[in-house]
CSV table of C-alpha atoms in Angstrom, one decimal:
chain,number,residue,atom,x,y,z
A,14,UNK,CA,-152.1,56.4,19.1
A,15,UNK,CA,-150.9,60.1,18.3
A,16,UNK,CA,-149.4,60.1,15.4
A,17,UNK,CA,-146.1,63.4,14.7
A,18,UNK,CA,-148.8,65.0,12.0
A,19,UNK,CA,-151.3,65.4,15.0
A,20,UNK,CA,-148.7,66.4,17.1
A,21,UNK,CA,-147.9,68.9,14.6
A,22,UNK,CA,-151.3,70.1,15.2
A,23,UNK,CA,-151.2,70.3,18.9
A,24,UNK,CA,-147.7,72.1,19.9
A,25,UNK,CA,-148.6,75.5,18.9
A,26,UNK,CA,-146.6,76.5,21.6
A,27,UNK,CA,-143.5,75.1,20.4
A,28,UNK,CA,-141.5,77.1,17.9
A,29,UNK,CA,-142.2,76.1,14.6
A,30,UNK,CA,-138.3,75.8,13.9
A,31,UNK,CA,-135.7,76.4,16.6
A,32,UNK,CA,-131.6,76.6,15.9
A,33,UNK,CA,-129.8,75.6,18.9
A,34,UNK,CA,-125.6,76.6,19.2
A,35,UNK,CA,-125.4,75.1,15.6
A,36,UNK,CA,-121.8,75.8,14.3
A,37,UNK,CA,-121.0,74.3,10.3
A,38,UNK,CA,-117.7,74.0,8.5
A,39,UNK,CA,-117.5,74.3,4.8
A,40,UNK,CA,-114.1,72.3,4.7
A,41,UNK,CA,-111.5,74.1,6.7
A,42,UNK,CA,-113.6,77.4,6.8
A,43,UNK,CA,-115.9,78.0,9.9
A,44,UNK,CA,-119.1,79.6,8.1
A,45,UNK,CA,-121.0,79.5,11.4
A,46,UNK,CA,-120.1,79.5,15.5
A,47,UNK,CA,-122.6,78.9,18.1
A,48,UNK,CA,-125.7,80.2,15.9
A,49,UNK,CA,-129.0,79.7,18.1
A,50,UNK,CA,-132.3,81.2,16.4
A,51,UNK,CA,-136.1,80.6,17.3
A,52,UNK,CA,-138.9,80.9,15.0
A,53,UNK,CA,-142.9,81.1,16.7
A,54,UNK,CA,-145.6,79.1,14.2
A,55,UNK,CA,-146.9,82.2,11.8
A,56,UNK,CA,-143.9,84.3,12.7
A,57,UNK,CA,-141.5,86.3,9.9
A,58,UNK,CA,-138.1,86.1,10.8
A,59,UNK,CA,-135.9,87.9,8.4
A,60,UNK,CA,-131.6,87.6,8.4
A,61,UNK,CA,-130.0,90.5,7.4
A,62,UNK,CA,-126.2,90.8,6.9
A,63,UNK,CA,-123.8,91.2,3.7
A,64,UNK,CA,-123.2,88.4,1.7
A,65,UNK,CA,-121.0,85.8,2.9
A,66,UNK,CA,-122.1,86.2,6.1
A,67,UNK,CA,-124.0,83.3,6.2
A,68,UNK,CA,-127.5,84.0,5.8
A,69,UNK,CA,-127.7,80.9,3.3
A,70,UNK,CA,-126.0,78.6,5.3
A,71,UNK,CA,-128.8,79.0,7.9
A,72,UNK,CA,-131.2,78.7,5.8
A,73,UNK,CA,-129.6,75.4,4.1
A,74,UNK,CA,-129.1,73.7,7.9
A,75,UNK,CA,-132.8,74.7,8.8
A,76,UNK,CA,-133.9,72.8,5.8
A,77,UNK,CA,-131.9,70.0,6.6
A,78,UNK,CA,-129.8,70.2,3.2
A,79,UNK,CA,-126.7,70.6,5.0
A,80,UNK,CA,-126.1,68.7,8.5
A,81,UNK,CA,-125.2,70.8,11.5
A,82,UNK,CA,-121.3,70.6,12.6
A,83,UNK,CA,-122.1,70.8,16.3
A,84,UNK,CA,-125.7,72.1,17.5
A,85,UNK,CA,-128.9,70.5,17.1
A,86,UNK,CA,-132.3,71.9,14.8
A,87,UNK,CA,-135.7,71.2,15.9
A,88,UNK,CA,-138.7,71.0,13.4
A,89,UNK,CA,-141.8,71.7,15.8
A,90,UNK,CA,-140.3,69.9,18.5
A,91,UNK,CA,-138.8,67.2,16.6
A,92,UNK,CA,-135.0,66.9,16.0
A,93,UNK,CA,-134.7,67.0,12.2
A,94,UNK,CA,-132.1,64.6,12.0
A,95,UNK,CA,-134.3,61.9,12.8
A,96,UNK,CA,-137.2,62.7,10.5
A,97,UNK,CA,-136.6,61.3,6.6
A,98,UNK,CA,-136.7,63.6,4.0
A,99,UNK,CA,-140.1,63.2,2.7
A,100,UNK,CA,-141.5,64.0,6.1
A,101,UNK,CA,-139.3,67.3,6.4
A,102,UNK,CA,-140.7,68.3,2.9
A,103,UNK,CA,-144.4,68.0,4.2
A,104,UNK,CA,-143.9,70.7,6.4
A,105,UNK,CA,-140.9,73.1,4.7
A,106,UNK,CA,-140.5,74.6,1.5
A,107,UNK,CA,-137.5,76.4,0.8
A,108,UNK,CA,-136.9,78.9,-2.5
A,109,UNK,CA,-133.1,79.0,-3.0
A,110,UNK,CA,-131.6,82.3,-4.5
A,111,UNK,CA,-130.6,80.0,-7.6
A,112,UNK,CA,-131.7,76.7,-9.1
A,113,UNK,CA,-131.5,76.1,-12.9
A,114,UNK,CA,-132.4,72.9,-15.3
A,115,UNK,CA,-131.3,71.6,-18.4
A,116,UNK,CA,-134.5,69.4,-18.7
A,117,UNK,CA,-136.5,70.4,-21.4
A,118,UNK,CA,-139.5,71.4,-18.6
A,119,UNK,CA,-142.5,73.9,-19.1
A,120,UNK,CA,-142.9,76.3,-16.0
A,121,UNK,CA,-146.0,74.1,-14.9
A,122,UNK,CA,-144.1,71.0,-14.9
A,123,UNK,CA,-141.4,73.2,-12.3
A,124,UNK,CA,-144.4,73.9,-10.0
A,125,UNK,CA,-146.0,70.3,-10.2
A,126,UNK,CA,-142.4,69.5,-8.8
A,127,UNK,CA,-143.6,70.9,-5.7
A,128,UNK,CA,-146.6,67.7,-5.2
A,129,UNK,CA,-143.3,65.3,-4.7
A,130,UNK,CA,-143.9,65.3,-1.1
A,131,UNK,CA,-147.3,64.3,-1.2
A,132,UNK,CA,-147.4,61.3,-3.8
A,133,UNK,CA,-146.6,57.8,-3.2
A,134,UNK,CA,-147.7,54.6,-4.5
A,135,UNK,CA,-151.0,54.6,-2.3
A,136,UNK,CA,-151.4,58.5,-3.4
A,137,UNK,CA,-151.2,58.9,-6.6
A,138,UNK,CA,-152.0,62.3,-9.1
A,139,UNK,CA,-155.0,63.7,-8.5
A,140,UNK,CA,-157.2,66.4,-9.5
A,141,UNK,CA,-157.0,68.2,-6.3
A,142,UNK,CA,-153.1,68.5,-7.6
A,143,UNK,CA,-154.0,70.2,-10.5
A,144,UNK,CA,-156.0,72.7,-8.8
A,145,UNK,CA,-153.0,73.3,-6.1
A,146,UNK,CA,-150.5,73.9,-9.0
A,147,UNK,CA,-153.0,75.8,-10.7
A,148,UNK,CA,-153.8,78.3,-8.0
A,149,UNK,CA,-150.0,78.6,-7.1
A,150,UNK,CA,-149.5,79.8,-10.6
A,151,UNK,CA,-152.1,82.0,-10.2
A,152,UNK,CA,-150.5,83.3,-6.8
A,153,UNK,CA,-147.4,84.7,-8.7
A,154,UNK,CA,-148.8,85.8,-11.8
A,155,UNK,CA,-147.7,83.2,-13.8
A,156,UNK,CA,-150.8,81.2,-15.3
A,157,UNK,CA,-150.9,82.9,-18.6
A,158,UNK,CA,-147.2,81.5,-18.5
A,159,UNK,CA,-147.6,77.8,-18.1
A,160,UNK,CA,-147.2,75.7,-20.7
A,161,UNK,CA,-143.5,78.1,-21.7
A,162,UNK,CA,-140.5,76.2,-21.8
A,163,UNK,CA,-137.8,76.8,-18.9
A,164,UNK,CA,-135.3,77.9,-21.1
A,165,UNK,CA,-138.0,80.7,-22.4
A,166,UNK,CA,-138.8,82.4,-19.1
A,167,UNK,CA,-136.4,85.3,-17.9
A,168,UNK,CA,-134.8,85.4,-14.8
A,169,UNK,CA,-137.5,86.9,-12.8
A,170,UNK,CA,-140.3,84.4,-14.2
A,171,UNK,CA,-137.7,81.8,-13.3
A,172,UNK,CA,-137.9,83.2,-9.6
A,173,UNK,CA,-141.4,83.3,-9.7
A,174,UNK,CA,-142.3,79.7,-10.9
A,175,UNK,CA,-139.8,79.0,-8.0
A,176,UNK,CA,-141.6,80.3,-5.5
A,177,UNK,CA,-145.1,78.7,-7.2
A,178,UNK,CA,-143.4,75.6,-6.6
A,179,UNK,CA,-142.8,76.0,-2.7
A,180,UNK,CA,-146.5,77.2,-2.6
A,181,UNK,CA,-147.6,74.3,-4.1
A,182,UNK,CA,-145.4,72.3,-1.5
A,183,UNK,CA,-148.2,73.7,0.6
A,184,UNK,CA,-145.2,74.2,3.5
A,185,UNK,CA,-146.0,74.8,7.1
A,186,UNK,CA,-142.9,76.9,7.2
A,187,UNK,CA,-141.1,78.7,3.9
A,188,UNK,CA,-137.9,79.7,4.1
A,189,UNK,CA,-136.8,82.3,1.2
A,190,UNK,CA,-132.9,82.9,0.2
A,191,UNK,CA,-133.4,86.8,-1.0
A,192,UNK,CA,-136.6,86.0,-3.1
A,193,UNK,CA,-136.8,89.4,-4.6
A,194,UNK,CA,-133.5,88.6,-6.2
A,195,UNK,CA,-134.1,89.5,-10.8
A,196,UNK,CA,-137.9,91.0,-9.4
A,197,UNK,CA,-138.0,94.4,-10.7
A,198,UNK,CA,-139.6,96.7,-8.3
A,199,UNK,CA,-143.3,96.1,-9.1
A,200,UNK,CA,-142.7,92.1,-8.8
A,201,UNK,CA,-141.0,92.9,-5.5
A,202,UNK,CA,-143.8,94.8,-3.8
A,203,UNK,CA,-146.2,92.0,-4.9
A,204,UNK,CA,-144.4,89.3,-3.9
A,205,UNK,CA,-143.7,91.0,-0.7
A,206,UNK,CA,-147.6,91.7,-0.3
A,207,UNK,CA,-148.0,87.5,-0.9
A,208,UNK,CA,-145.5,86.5,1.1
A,209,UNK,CA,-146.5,88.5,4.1
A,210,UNK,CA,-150.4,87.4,3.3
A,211,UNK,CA,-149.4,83.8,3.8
A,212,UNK,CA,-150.5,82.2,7.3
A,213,UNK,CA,-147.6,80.3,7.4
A,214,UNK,CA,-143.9,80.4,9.4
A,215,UNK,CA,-141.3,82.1,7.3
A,216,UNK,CA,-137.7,82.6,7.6
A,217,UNK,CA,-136.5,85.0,4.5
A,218,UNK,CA,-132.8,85.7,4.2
A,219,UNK,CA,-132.5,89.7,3.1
């Protein structure tokens, strides 16, 4: 039997993620008409436009946060519709231009957030989790940083530890909502050096 993570495996030819005549309402307003997009496994796709234009609305549809008005999205092959939420996670990491907690968190305990995916009552914490989280932390420059509380890191620690977390999702694809957003220039040319370094799809709104 061929189970969908060996198919995975097998369709390189298949785009990674594909967008097809998608159109989504917020309410009465028409954010997007008859958007179609394809996205080849390792390939960077970046959408530029002004804001409100929609470049986040993509973004939330191709991650299955917001269901499609009319058009249909395909995760490798597979409609994401029909695949549960924990499945989609396993292969797609998004990094949202905002996302802020009240919880009383350390910037580690943000980044562990990103092992959800891969725990379950016959997979439990292991030390192979550790070293993920750790060498995500590492990836953004934030190890020295770990054990601060989230209410302690500034804005572009915050967008770091973000972005540690979807690393440590270990994603397939990684879709980016302006990542470089509170980065001062430095950060930006470093995280664009990672991002472009990683072997993975990625879809970064610009």
């Amino acid at each position: 039997m061929i189970t969908m993570q060996q198919e995975f495996a097998e369709v390189r030819e298949v785009p990674a993620l594909e967008m097809n005549g998608v159109s989504w309402r917020a309410g009465r307003h028409t954010v997007l008409s008859d958007v179609s997009l394809a996205v080849k496994p390792g390939e960077l796709l970046g959408l530029i436009g002004p804001n409100g234009s929609g470049k986040s609305s993509v973004l939330r549809i191709l991650a299955g946060i917001h269901a499609p008005t009319q058009g249909t999205v395909h995760l490798h092959g597979h409609s994401l519709r029909a695949m549960g939420r924990r499945q989609v996670a396993q292969h797609l990491a998004m990094v949202a231009q905002t996302a802020d907690t009240l919880d009383a968190i350390t910037a580690r305990d943000a980044v562990e957030l990103g092992r959800t995916p891969w725990l379950s009552a016959l997979q439990s914490w292991s030390a192979r989790d550790d070293e993920i989280v750790s060498e995500a932390l590492g990836c953004v420059g934030m190890h020295d940083r770990q054990q601060r509380l989230w209410g302690q890191l500034s804005g572009g620690e915050r967008q770091r530890i973000h972005i540690a977390r979807a690393l440590a999702q270990q994603p397939q694809i990684l879709l980016m909502d302006e990542p470089t957003n509170h980065l001062d220039i430095h950060q930006q040319l470093a995280l664009m050096d990672l991002v472009l370094a990683l072997p993975i799809t990625k879809v970064m709104a610009i």
